[in-house]
Short mmCIF file of C-alpha atoms and ligand atoms in Angstrom, two decimals:
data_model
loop_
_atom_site.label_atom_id
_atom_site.label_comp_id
_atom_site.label_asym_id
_atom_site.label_seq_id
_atom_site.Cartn_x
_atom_site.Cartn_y
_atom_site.Cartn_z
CA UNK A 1 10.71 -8.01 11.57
CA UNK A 2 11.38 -8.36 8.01
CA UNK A 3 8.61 -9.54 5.13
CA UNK A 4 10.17 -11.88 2.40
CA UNK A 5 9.37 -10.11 -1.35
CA UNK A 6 5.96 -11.37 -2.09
CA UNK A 7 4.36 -12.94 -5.25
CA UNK A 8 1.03 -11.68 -5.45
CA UNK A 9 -1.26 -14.12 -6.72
CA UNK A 10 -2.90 -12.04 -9.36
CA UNK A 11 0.38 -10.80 -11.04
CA UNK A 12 0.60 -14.68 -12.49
CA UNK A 13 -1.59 -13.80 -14.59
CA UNK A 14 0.13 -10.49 -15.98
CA UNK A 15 1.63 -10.20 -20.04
CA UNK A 16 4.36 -8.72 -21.51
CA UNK A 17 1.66 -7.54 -23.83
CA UNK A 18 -0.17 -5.86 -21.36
CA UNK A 19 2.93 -4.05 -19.48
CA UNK A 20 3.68 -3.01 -22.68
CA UNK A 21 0.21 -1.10 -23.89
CA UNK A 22 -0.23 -0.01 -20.61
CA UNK A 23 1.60 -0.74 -17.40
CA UNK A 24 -0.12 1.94 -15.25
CA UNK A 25 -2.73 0.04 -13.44
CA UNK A 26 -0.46 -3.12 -12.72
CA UNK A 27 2.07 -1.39 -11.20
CA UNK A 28 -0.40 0.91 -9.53
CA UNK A 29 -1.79 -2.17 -7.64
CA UNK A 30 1.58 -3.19 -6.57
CA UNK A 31 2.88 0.64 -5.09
CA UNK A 32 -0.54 0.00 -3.10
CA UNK A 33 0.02 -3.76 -2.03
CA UNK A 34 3.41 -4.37 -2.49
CA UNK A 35 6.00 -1.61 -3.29
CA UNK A 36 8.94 -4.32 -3.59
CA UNK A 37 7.16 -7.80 -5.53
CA UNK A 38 8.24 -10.61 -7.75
CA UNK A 39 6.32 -10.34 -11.24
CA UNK A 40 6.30 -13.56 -12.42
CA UNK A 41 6.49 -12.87 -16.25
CA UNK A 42 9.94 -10.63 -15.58
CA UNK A 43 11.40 -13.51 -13.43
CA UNK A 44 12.44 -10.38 -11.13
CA UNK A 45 11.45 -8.39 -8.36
CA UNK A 46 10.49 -4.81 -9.13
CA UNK A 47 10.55 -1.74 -6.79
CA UNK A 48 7.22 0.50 -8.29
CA UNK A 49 7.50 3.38 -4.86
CA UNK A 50 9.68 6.40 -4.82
CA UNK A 51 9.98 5.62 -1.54
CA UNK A 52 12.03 1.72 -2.47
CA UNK A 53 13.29 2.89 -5.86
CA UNK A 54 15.26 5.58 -3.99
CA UNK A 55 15.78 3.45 -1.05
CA UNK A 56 17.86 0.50 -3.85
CA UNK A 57 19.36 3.38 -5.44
CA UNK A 58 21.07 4.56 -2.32
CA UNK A 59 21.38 1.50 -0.76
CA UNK A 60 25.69 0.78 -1.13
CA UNK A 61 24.13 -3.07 -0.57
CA UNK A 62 22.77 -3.05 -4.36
CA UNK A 63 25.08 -2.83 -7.49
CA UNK A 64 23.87 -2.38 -10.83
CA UNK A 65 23.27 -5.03 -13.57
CA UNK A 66 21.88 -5.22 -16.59
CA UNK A 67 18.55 -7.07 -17.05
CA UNK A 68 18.88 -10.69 -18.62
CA UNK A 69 17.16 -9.41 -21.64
CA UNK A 70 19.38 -6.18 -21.93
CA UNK A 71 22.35 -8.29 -21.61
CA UNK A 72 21.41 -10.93 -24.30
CA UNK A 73 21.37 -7.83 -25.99
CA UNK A 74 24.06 -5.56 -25.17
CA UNK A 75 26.70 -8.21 -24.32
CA UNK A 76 29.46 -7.13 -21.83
CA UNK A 77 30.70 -5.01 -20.43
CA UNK A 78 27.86 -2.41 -20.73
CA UNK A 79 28.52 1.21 -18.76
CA UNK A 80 25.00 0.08 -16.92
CA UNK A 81 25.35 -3.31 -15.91
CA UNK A 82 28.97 -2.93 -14.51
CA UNK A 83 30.15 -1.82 -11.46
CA UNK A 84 33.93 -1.23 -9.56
CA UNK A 85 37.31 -0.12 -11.59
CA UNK A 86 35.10 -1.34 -14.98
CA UNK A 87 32.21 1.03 -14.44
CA UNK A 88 34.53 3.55 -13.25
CA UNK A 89 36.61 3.29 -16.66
CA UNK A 90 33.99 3.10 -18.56
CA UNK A 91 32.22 6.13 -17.21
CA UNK A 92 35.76 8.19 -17.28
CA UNK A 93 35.28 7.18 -20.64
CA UNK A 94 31.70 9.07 -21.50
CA UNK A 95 31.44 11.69 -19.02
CA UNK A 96 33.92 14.10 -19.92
CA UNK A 97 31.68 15.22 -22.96
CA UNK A 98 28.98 15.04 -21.40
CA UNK A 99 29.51 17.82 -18.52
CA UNK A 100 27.23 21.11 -18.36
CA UNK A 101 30.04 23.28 -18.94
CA UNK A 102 31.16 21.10 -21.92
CA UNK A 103 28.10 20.71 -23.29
CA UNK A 104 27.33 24.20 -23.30
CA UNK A 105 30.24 24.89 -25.70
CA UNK A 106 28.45 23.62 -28.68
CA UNK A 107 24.85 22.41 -28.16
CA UNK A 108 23.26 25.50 -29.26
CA UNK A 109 25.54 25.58 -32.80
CA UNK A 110 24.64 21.81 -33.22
CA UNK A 111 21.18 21.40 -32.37
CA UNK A 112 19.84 24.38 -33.67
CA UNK A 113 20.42 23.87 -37.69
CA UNK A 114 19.30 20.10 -36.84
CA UNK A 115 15.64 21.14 -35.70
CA UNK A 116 15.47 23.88 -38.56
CA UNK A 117 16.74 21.28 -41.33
CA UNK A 118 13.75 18.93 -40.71
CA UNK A 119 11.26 22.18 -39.72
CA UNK A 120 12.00 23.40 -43.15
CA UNK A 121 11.35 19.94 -44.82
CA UNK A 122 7.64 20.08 -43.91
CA UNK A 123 6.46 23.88 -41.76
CA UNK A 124 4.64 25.06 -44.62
CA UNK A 125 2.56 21.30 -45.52
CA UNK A 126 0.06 22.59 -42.27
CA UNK A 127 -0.04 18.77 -41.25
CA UNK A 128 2.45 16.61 -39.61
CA UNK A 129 3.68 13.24 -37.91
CA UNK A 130 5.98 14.80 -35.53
CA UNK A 131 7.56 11.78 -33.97
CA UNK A 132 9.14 10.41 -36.83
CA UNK A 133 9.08 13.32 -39.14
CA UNK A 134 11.07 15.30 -36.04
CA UNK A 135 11.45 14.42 -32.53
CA UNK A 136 13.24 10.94 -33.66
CA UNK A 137 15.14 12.39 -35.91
CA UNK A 138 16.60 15.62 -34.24
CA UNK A 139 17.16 13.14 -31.26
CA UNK A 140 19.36 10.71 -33.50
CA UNK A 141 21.08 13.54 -35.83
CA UNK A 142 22.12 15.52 -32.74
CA UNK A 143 23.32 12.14 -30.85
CA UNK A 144 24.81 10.84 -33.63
CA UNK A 145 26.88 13.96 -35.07
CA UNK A 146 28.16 13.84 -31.69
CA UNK A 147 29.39 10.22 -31.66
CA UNK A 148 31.21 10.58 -34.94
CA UNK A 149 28.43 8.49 -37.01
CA UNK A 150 27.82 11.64 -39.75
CA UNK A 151 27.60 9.09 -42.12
CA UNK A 152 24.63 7.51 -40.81
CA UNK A 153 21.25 8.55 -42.38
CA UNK A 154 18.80 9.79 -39.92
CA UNK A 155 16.36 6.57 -40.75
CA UNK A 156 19.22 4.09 -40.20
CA UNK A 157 20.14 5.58 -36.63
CA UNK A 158 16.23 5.25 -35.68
CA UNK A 159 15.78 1.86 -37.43
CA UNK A 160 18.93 0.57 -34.66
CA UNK A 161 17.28 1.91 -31.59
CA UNK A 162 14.29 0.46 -32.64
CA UNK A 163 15.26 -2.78 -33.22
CA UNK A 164 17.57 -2.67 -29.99
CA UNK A 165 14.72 -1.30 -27.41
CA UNK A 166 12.52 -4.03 -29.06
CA UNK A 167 15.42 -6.98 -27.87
CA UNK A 168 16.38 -5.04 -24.82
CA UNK A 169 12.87 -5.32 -23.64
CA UNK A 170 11.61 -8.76 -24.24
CA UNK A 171 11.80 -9.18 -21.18
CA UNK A 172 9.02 -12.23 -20.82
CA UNK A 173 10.18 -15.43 -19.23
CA UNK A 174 8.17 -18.95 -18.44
CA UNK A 175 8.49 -20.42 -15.13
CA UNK A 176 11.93 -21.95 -15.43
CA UNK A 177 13.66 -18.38 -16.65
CA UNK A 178 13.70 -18.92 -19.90
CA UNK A 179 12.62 -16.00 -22.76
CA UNK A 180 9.01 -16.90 -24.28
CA UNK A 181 9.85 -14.79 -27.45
CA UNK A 182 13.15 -14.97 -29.80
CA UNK A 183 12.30 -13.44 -32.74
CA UNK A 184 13.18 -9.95 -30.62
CA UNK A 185 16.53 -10.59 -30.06
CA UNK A 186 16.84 -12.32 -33.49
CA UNK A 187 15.71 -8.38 -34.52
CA UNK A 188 18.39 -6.74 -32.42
CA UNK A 189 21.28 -9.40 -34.00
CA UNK A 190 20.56 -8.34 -37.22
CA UNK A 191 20.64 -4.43 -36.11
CA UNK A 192 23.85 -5.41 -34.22
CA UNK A 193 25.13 -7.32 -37.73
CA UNK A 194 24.81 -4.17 -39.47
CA UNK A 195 26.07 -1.62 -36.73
CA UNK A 196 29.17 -3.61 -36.81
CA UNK A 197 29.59 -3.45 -40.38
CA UNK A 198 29.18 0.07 -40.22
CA UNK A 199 30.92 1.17 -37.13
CA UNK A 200 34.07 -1.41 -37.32
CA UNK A 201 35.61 0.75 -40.31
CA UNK A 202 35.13 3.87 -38.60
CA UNK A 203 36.95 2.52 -35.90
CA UNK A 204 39.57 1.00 -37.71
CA UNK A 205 39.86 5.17 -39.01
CA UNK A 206 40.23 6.24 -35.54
CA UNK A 207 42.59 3.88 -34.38
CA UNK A 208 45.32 5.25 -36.74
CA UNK A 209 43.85 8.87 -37.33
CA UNK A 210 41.92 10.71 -34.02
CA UNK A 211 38.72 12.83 -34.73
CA UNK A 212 36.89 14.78 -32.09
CA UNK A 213 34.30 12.95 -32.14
CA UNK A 214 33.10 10.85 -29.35
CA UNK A 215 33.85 7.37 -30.09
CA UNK A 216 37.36 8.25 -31.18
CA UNK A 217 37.81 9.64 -27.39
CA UNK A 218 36.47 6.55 -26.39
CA UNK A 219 39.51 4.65 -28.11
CA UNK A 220 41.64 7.08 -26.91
CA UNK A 221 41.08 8.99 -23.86
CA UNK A 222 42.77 8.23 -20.42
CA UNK A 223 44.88 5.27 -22.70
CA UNK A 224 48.98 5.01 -22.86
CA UNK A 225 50.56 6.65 -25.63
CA UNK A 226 50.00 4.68 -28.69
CA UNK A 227 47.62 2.28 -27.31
CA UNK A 228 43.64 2.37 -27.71
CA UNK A 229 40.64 1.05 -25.91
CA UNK A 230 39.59 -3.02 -27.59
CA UNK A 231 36.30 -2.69 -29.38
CA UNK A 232 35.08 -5.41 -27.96
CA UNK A 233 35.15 -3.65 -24.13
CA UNK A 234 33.64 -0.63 -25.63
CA UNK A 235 30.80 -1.91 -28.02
CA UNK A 236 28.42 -2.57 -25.66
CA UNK A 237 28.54 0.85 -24.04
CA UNK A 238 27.92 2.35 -27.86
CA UNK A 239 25.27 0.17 -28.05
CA UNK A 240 23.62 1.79 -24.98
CA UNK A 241 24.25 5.09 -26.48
CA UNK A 242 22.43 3.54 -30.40
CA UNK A 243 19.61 2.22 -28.02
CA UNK A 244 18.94 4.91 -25.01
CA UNK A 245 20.62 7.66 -25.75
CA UNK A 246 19.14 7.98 -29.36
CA UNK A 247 15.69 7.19 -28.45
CA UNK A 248 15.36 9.28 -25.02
CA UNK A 249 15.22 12.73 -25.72
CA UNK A 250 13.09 11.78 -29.23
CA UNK A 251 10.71 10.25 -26.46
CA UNK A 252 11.27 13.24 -23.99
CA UNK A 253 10.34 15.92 -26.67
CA UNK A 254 6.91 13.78 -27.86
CA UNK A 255 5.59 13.08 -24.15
CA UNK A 256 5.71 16.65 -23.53
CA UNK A 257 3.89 17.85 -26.22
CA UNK A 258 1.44 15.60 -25.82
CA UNK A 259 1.27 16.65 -22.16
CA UNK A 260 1.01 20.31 -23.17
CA UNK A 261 -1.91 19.31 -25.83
CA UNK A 262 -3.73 17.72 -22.87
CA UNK A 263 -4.39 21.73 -21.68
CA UNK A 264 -4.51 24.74 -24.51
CA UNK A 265 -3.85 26.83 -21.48
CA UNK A 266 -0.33 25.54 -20.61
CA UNK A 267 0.61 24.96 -24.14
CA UNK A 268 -0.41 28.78 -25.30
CA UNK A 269 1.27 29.48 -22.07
CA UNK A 270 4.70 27.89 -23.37
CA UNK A 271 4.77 28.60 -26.77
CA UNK A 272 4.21 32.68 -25.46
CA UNK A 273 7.28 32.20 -23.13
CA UNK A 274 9.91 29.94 -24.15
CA UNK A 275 11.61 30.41 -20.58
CA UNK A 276 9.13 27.69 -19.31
CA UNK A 277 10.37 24.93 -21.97
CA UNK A 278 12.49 23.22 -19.18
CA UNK A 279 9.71 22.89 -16.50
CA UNK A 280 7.16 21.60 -19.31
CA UNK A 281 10.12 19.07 -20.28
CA UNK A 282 11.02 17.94 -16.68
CA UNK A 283 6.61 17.69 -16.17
CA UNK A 284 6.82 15.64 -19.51
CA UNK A 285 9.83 13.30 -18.43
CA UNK A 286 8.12 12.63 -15.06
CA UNK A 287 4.55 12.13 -16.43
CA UNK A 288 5.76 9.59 -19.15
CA UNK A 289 9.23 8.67 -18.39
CA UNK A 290 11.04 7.59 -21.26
CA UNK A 291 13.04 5.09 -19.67
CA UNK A 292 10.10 3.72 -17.63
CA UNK A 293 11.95 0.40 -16.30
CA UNK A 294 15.01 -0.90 -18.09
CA UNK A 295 17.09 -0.30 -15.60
CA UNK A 296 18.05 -2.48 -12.71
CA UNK A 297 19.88 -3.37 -8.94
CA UNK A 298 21.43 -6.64 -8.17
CA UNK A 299 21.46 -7.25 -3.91
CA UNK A 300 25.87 -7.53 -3.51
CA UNK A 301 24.89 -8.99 -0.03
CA UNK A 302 22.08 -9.87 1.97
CA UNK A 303 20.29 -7.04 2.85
CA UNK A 304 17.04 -4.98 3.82
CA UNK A 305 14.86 -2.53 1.58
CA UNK A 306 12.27 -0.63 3.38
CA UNK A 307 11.12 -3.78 5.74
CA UNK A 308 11.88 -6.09 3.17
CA UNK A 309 14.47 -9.30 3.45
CA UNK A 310 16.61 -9.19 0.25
CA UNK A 311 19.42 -11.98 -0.09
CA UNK A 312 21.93 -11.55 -1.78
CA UNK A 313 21.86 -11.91 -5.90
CA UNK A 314 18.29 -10.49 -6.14
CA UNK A 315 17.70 -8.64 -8.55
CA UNK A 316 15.36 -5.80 -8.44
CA UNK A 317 14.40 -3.97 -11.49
CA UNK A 318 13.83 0.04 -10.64
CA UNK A 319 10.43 0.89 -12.28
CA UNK A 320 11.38 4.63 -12.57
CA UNK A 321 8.09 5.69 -14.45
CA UNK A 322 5.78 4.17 -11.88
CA UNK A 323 8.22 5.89 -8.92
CA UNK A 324 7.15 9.13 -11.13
CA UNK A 325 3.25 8.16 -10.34
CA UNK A 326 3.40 7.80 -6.97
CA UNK A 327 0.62 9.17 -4.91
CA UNK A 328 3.00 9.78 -2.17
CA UNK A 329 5.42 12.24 -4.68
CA UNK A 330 2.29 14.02 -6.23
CA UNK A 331 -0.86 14.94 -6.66
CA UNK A 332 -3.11 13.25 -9.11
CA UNK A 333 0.35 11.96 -10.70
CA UNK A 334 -1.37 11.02 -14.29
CA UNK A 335 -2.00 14.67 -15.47
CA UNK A 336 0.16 16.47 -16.99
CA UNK A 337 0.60 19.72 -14.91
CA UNK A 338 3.67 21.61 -15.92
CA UNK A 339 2.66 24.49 -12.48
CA UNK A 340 3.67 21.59 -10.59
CA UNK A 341 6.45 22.34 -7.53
CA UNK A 342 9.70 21.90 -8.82
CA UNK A 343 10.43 18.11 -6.99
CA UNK A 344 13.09 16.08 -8.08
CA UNK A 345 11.46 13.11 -10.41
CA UNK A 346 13.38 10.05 -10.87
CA UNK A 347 13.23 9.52 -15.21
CA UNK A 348 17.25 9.77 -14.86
CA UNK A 349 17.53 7.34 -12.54
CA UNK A 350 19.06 7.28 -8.69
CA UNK A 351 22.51 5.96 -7.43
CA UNK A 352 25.74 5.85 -9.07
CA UNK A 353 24.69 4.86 -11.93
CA UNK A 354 22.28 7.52 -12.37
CA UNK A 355 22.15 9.03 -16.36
CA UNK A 356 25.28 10.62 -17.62
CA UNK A 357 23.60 12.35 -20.36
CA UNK A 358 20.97 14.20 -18.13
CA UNK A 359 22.21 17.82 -19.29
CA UNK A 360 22.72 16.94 -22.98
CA UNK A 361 19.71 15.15 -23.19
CA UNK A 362 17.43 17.90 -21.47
CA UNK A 363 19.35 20.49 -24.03
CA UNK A 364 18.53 18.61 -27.13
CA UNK A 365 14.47 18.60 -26.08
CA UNK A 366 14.89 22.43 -24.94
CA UNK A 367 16.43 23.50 -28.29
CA UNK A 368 13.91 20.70 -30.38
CA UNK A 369 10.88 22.08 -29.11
CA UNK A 370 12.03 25.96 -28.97
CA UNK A 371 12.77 25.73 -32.45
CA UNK A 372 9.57 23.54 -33.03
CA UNK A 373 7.21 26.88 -31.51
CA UNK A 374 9.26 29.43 -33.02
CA UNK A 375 8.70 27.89 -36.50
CA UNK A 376 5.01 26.85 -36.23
CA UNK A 377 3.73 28.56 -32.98
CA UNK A 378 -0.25 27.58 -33.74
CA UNK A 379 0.48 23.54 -33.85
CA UNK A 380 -2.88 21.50 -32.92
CA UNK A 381 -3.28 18.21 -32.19
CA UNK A 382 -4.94 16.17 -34.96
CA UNK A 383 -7.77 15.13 -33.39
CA UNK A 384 -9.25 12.55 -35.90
CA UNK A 385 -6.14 9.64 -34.74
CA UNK A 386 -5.89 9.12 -31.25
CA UNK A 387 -2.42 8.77 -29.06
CA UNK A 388 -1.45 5.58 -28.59
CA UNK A 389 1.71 5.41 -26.12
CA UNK A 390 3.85 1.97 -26.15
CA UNK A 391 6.32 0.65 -23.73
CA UNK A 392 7.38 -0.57 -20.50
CA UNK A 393 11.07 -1.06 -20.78
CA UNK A 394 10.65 2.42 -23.01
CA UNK A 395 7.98 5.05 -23.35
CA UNK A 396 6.42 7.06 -25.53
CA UNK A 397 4.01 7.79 -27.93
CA UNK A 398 3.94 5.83 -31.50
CA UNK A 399 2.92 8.88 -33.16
CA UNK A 400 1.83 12.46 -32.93
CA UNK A 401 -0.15 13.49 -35.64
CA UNK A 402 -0.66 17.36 -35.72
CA UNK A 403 -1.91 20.53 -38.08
CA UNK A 404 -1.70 23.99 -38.10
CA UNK A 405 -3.04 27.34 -40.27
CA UNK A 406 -0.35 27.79 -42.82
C1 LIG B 501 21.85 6.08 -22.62
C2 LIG B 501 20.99 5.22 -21.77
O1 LIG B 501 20.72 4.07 -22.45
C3 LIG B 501 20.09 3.04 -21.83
C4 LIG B 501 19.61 3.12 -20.55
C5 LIG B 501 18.99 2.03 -19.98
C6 LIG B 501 18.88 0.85 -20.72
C7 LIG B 501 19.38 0.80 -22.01
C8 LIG B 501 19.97 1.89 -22.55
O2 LIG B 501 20.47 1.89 -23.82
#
């Protein structure tokens, strides 16, 4: 016996706004009622369980897609909404520089004078905003020295992802599909206007002159002599990179230290031994996963997910940061607890089109927030503003305010 995907009846009444300030207790209610649902105001079914996030992501039945929003957005073809000889190009295309042994060759001599440049702009002040005085920008810097956009100021790289996150996630549809707000995509068009003014030239560079840098691979790589890659096919997998791959580890660095401030005892513990920077990262990335749930499954055929009928051309959206909260993974899953056994989390996805960036990304927060303790190892929280996290496409907190003794 099979169960169709329900509709619960009190989900009609649930807001983008709401998902967005805090999307803990809806999708808590649906791991409990209805692990796989339809919520109206996405026009999609979403899997909230590790059990059916991991159950779509394994599933050869389910392909990925990009959701409508993220495609209004991104355009085609985008590395995460494609699948076949397409995806398989296009990941050829961003994987090589992405692998361990790869990335080991020069993270340390990149990130390293990154973090100290902006530590040195304000460790002696005694007072801080840290996410946008240094876990954006070491994120963006480090990303974007990498892609070959040197040129770039800091401020313009995070200004992009933030207008692209903001039209990748307005998500909100009425009852006949369509999207209740346009003013966010109108923000990511304009972004998009001016990445393209920016980015075409340096193309046009690469086309005749190759840099090692990694959009000039991307023109060239795996191509016959003397021909390149069209910019069309590749822009919208750059602008994954400008939206998630900028904003992530910014995101992954903040959650955790606001994690570790939730308990002096783990965060003396971690600032006295730097070894334990990667399990405090991979607590932080599973307590508030940065990419919470912007990424998604289409059904290839009709099928079944953990009792559930799916026909085909459903589309399920994988609600990674509420897998991360399941009761049935952890133990009180909403504190941070960096002692916690070592299980695998699912903030970089499942499947075949699980992260590519999960090493690089997980070095840039390592090296941030080493450097980060080294330089100013008695940071407190600033306890007159309070944390106030945003997101349900993305997470993270808006801002971390912080002092220290100078
Ligand atoms: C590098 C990963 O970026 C993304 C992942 C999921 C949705 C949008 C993104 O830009």
């Amino acid at each position: 016996m099979t169960m169709q995907i329900p509709t619960l009846e009190w989900t009609r009444e649930v807001t983008m706004e709401q998902l967005e300030r805090n999307p803990y207790p809806t999708y808590e209610r649906l791991r409990k009622e209805a692990p796989l649902a339809h919520l109206p105001i996405l026009g999609a079914a979403v899997a909230t369980s590790l059990e059916t996030c991991r159950a779509v992501g394994a599933s050869p039945d389910f392909g990925g897609i990009i959701t409508p929003a993220g495609g209004r957005t991104f355009g085609h073809p985008a590395v995460i909404g494609v699948n076949g000889e397409v995806h398989a190009d296009l990941r050829s295309m961003v994987d090589p520089a992405l692998q361990p042994s790869e990335v080991d060759r020069w993270i340390e001599d990149l990130v390293r004078p990154i973090a100290r440049s902006y530590l040195e702009k304000f460790e002696d002040d005694g007072a801080a905003e840290l996410v946008s005085q240094y876990f954006e920008p070491v994120s963006v810097r480090a990303l974007g020295d990498s892609m070959g956009l040197q040129s770039i100021s800091s401020d313009k790289l995070r200004e992009w992802f933030h207008a692209l996150s903001v039209s990748f996630t307005n998500a909100g549809v009425d009852e006949n599909g369509e999207f209740l707000d346009h003013t966010r995509f109108e923000i990511g068009d304009r972004a998009k206007a001016e990445i393209r003014a920016a980015v075409d030239p340096l193309l046009d560079k690469w086309t005749t002159d190759p840099e090692d840098v990694w959009i000039s691979h991307w023109l060239h790589d795996g191509m016959p002599e003397g021909q390149t890659r069209d910019r069309d096919y590749i822009y919208p997998t750059i602008y994954v990179f400008l939206l998630g791959a900028m904003q992530e580890p910014g995101h992954g660095m903040a959650s955790t230290m606001v994690g570790l401030f939730t308990d002096q005892e783990q965060l003396d513990a971690v600032v006295d031994e730097p070894g334990l920077i990667p399990q405090a990262i991979a607590e932080g990335m599973r307590w508030t996963s940065p990419i919470w749930s912007a990424s998604a499954r289409v059904a290839l055929t009709d099928t079944e997910v953990s009792g559930f009928h799916i026909p085909k051309d459903t589309v399920i959206i994988q609600s990674y940061g509420s897998a991360n909260h399941d009761e049935a993974g952890w133990d009180a899953p909403s504190t941070y607890d960096l002692r916690r056994k070592p299980l695998p989390h699912l903030a970089f996805g499942f499947g075949n089109h699980a992260c590519a960036g999960i090493y690089f990304a997980n070095q840039v927060c390592r090296i941030g927030l080493e450097e980060l303790f080294e330089s100013i190892p008695n940071l407190e929280r600033d306890t007159d503003s309070d944390v106030e996290f945003w997101g349900w496409g993305f997470r993270g907190p808006k801002e971390l305010h912080v002092t220290w003794e100078v």
